[in-house]
CSV table of C-alpha atoms in Angstrom, one decimal:
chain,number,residue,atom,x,y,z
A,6,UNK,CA,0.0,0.0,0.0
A,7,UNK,CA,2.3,3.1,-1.4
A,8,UNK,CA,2.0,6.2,0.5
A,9,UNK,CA,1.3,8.7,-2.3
A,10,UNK,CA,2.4,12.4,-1.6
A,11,UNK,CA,2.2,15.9,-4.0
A,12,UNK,CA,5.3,17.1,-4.7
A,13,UNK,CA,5.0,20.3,-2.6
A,14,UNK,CA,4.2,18.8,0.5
A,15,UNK,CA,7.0,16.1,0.0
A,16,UNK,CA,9.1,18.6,0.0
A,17,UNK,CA,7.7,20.9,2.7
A,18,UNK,CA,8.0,18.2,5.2
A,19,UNK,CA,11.4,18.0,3.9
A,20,UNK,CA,12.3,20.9,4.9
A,21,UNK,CA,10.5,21.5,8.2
A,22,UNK,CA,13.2,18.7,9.5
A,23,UNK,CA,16.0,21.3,7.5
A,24,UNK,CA,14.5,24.3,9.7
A,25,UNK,CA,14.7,22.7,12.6
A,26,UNK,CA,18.2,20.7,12.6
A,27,UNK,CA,19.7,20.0,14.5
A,28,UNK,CA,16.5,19.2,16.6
A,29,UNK,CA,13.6,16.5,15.5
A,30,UNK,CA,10.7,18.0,13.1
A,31,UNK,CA,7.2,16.4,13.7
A,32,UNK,CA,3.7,16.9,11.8
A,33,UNK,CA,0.6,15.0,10.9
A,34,UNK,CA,-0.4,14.1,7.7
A,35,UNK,CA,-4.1,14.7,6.3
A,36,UNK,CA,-5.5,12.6,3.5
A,37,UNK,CA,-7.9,9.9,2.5
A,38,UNK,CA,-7.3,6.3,3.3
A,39,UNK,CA,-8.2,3.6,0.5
A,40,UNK,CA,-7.6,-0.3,0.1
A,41,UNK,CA,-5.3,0.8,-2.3
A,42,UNK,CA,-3.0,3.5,-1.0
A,43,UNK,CA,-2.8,6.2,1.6
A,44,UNK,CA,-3.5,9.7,-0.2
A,45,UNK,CA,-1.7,12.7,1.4
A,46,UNK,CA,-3.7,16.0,1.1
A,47,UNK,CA,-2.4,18.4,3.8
A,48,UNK,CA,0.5,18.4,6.1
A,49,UNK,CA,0.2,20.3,9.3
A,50,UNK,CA,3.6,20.9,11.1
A,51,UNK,CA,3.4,20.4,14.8
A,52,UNK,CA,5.8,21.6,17.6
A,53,UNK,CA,8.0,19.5,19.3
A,54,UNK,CA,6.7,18.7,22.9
A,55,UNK,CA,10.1,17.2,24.2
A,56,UNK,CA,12.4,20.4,24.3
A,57,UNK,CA,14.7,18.9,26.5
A,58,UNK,CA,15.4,16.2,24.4
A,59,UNK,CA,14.6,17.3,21.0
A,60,UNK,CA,17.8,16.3,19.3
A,61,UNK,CA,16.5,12.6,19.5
A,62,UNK,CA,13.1,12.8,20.1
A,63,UNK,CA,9.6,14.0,19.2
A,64,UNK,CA,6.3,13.8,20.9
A,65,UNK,CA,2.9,15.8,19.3
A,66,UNK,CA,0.7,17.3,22.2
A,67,UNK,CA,-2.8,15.3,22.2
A,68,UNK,CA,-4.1,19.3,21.9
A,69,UNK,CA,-2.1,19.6,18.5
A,70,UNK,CA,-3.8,15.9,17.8
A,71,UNK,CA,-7.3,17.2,18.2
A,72,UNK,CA,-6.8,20.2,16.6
A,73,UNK,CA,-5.6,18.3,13.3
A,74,UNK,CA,-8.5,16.0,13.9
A,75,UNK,CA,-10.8,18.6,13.7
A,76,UNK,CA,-10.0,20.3,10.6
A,77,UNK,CA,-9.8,16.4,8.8
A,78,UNK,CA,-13.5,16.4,9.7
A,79,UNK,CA,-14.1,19.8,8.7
A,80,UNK,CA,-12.3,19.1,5.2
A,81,UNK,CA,-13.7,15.6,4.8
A,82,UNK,CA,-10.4,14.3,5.3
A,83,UNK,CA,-8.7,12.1,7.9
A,84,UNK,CA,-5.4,11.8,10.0
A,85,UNK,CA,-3.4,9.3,7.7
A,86,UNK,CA,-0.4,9.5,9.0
A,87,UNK,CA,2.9,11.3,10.9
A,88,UNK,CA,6.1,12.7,10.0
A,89,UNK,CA,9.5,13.3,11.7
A,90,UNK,CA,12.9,13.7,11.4
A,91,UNK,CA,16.2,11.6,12.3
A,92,UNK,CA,19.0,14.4,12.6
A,93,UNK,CA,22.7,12.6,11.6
A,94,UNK,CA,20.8,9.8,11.8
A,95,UNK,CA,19.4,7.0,9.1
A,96,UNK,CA,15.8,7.4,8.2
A,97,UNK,CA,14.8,4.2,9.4
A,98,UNK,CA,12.6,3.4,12.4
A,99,UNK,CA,14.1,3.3,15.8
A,100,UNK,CA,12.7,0.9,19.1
A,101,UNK,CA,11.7,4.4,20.5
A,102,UNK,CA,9.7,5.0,17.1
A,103,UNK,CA,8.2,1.3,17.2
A,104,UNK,CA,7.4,1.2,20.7
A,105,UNK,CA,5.5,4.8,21.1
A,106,UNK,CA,3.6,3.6,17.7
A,107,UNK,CA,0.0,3.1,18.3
A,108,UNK,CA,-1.9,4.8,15.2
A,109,UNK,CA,-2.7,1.2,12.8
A,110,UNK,CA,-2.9,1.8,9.4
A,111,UNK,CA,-0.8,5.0,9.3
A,112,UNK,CA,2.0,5.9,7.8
A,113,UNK,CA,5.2,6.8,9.8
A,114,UNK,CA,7.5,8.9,7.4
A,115,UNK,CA,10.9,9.3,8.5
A,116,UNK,CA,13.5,12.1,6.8
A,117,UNK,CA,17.3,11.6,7.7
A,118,UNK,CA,18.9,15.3,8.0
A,119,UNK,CA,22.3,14.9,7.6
A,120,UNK,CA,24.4,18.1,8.5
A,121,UNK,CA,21.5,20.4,8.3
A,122,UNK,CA,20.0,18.7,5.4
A,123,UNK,CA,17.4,16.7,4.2
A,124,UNK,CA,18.5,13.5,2.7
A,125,UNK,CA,16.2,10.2,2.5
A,126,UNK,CA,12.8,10.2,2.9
A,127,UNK,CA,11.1,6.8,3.7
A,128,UNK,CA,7.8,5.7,4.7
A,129,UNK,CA,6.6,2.9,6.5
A,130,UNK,CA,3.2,1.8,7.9
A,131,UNK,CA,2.0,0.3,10.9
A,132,UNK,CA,0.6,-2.7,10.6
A,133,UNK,CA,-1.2,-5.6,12.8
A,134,UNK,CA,-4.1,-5.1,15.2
A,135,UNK,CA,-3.1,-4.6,18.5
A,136,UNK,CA,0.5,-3.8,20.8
A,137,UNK,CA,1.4,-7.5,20.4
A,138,UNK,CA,1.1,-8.1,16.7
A,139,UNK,CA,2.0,-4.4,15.5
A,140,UNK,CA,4.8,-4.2,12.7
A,141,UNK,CA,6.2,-1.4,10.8
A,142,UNK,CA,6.6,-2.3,6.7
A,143,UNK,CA,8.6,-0.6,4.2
A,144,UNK,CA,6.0,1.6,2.4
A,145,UNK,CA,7.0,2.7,-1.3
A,146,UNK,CA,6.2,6.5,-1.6
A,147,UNK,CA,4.9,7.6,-4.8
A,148,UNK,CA,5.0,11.4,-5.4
A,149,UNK,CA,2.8,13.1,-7.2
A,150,UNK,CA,4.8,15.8,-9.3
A,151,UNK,CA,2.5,18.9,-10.4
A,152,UNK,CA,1.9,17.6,-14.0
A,153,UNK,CA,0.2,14.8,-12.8
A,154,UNK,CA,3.5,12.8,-13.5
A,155,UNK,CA,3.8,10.2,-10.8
A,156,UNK,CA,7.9,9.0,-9.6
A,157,UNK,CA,8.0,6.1,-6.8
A,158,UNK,CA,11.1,6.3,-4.7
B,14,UNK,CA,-22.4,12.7,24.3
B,15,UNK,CA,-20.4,12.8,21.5
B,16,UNK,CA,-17.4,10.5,20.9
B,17,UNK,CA,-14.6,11.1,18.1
B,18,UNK,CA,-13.0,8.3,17.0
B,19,UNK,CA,-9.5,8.4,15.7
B,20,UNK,CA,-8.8,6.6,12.5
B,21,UNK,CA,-7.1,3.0,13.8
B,22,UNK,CA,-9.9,2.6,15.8
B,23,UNK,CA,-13.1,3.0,13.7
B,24,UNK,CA,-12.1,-0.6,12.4
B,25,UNK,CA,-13.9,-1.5,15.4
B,26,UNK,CA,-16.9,1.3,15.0
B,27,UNK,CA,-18.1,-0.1,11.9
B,28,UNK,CA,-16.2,3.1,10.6
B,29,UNK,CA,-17.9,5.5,12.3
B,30,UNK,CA,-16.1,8.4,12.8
B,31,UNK,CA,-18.3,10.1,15.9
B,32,UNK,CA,-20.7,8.3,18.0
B,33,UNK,CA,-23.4,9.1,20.5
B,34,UNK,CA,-24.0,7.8,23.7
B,35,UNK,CA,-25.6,8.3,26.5
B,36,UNK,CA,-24.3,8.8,30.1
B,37,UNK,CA,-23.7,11.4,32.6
B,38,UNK,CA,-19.8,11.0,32.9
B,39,UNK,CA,-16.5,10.1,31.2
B,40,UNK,CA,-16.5,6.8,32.3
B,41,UNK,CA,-20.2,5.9,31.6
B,42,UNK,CA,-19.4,7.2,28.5
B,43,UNK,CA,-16.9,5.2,27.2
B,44,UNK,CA,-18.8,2.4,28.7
B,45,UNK,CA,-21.3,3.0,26.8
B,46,UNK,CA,-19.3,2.9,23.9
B,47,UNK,CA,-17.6,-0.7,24.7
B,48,UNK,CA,-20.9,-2.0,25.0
B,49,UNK,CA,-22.2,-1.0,21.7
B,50,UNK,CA,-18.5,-1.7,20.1
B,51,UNK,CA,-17.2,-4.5,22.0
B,52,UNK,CA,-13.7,-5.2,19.9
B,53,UNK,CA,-12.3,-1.3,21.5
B,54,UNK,CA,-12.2,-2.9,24.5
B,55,UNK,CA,-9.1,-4.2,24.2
B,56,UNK,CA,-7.3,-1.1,22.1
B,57,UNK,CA,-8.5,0.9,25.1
B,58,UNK,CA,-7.8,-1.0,28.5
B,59,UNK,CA,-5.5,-3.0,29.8
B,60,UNK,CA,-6.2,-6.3,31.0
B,61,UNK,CA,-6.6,-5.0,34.5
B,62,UNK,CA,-8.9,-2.8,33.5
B,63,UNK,CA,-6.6,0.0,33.1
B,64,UNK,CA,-6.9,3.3,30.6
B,65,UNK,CA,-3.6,2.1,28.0
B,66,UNK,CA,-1.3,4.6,29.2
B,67,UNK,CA,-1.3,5.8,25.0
B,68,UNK,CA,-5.2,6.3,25.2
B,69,UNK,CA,-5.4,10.1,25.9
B,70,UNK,CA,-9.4,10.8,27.0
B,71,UNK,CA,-10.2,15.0,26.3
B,72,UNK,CA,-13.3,16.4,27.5
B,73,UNK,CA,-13.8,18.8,25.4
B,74,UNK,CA,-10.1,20.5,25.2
B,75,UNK,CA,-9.6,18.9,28.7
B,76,UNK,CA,-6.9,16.3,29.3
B,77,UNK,CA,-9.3,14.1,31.4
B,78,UNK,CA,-6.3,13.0,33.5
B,79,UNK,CA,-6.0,16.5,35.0
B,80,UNK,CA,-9.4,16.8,35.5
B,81,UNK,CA,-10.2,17.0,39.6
B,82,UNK,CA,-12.4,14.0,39.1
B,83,UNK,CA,-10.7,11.9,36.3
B,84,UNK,CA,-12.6,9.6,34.4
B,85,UNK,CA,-15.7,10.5,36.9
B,86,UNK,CA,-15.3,13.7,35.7
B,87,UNK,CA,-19.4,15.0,34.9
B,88,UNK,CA,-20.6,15.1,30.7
B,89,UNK,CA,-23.7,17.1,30.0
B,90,UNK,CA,-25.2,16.0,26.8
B,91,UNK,CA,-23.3,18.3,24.5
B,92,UNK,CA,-20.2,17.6,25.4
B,93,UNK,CA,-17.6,16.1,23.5
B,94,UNK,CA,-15.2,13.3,24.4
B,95,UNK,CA,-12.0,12.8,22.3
B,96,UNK,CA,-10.0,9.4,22.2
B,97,UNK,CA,-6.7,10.2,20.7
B,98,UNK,CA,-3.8,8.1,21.0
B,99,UNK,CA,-0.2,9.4,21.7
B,100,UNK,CA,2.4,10.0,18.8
B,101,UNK,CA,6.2,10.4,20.0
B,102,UNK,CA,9.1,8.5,18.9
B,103,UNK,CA,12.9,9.5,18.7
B,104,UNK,CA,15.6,8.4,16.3
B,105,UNK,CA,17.7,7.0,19.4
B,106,UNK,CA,18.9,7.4,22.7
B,107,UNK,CA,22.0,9.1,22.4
């Protein structure tokens, strides 16, 4: 199930882990969830709650949750998915990320920053059911460019 | 009372993104919703019983936690609960 993303916001959530280096970025992702694929509409950035610790990690206040949840139902959308960054570090998924991931069927998209910027970009969504069967599986991202060209990475 | 349901768990609401129930406080409420939607039960307690410390409960824009009376804490009938489960991670622990 590819996580499909427009161009500009692809590179928006790029470069919200740029601004913020060498401290973790972290947003929520808007869209529409199909059998198919996980559409991305809107990003929203959200602030990074751990300020003590915000070199390594990220946490979204629940405030910053409902808020986003809100304007999903306003806008006939729905939280699909989160975003963050891995400063000087690979953009794979950490025991931290695993173990504080509790949103099933959403995508987790990680961004390695390496010196102050943005290099890969992967995806990857949380399967199972429940805290004892959850997985996290390499999802392909497809992004949408603004001719309607599509490029999976 | 309204209840919004975050996206993992309206597998188990038949979809549904808000629900009504009745009941006159937090915990009646969500009662109420386990009984109509059994399968949640699980995503949101422990097997003791226990709110899963990830389940965050808002009253309104109210962390139910800090609220004097907790999960007793009173719901008039146009009041909204939120279930929202926690997002934080952390690329390691350097």
């Amino acid at each position: 199930m590819p996580l499909r993303i427009p161009r500009p916001l692809y590179d928006q959530l790029r470069a919200h882990g740029e601004e913020t280096y060498p401290h973790e970025c972290c947003g929520i992702l808007l869209g529409k969830s199909t059998d198919a694929d996980l559409q991305v509409i809107e990003i929203l950035r959200a602030g990074n709650t751990c300020t003590d610790s915000a070199h390594n990690r990220y946490n979204i206040a629940p405030q910053e949750l409902i808020a986003a949840q809100r304007q999903a139902r306003k806008s006939g959308l729905d939280i699909v998915g989160f975003y963050h960054s891995h400063p000087d570090h690979p953009a794979q998924w950490s025991p931290t990320d695993f173990a504080e991931a509790h949103w099933f069927g959403c995508a987790y998209v990680i961004t390695a920053i390496e010196k102050g910027h943005a290099a890969l970009t992967n995806s990857f969504l949380l399967a199972g059911t429940t805290e004892d069967d959850k997985t996290f599986t390499d999802q392909p991202i497809e992004i949408k460019d603004p001719t309607h060209q599509s490029s999976i990475r | 009372m309204q209840i919004h349901i975050p996206t993992p768990l309206r597998a188990y609401t038949d979809k549904q993104e808000t629900i009504s129930v009745e009941g006159t406080t937090v915990n009646e409420g969500l009662a109420a919703l386990v009984a109509a939607h059994p399968d949640l039960q699980q995503h949101l307690y422990t097997p003791e019983g226990k709110l899963r410390s990830f389940v965050n409960i808002y009253l309104n824009d109210d962390d139910v936690r800090y609220l004097p009376a907790k999960e007793d804490s009173p719901v008039a009938p146009t009041d909204e609960l939120t279930i929202i489960p926690s997002i934080a991670g952390g690329c390691c622990s350097r």
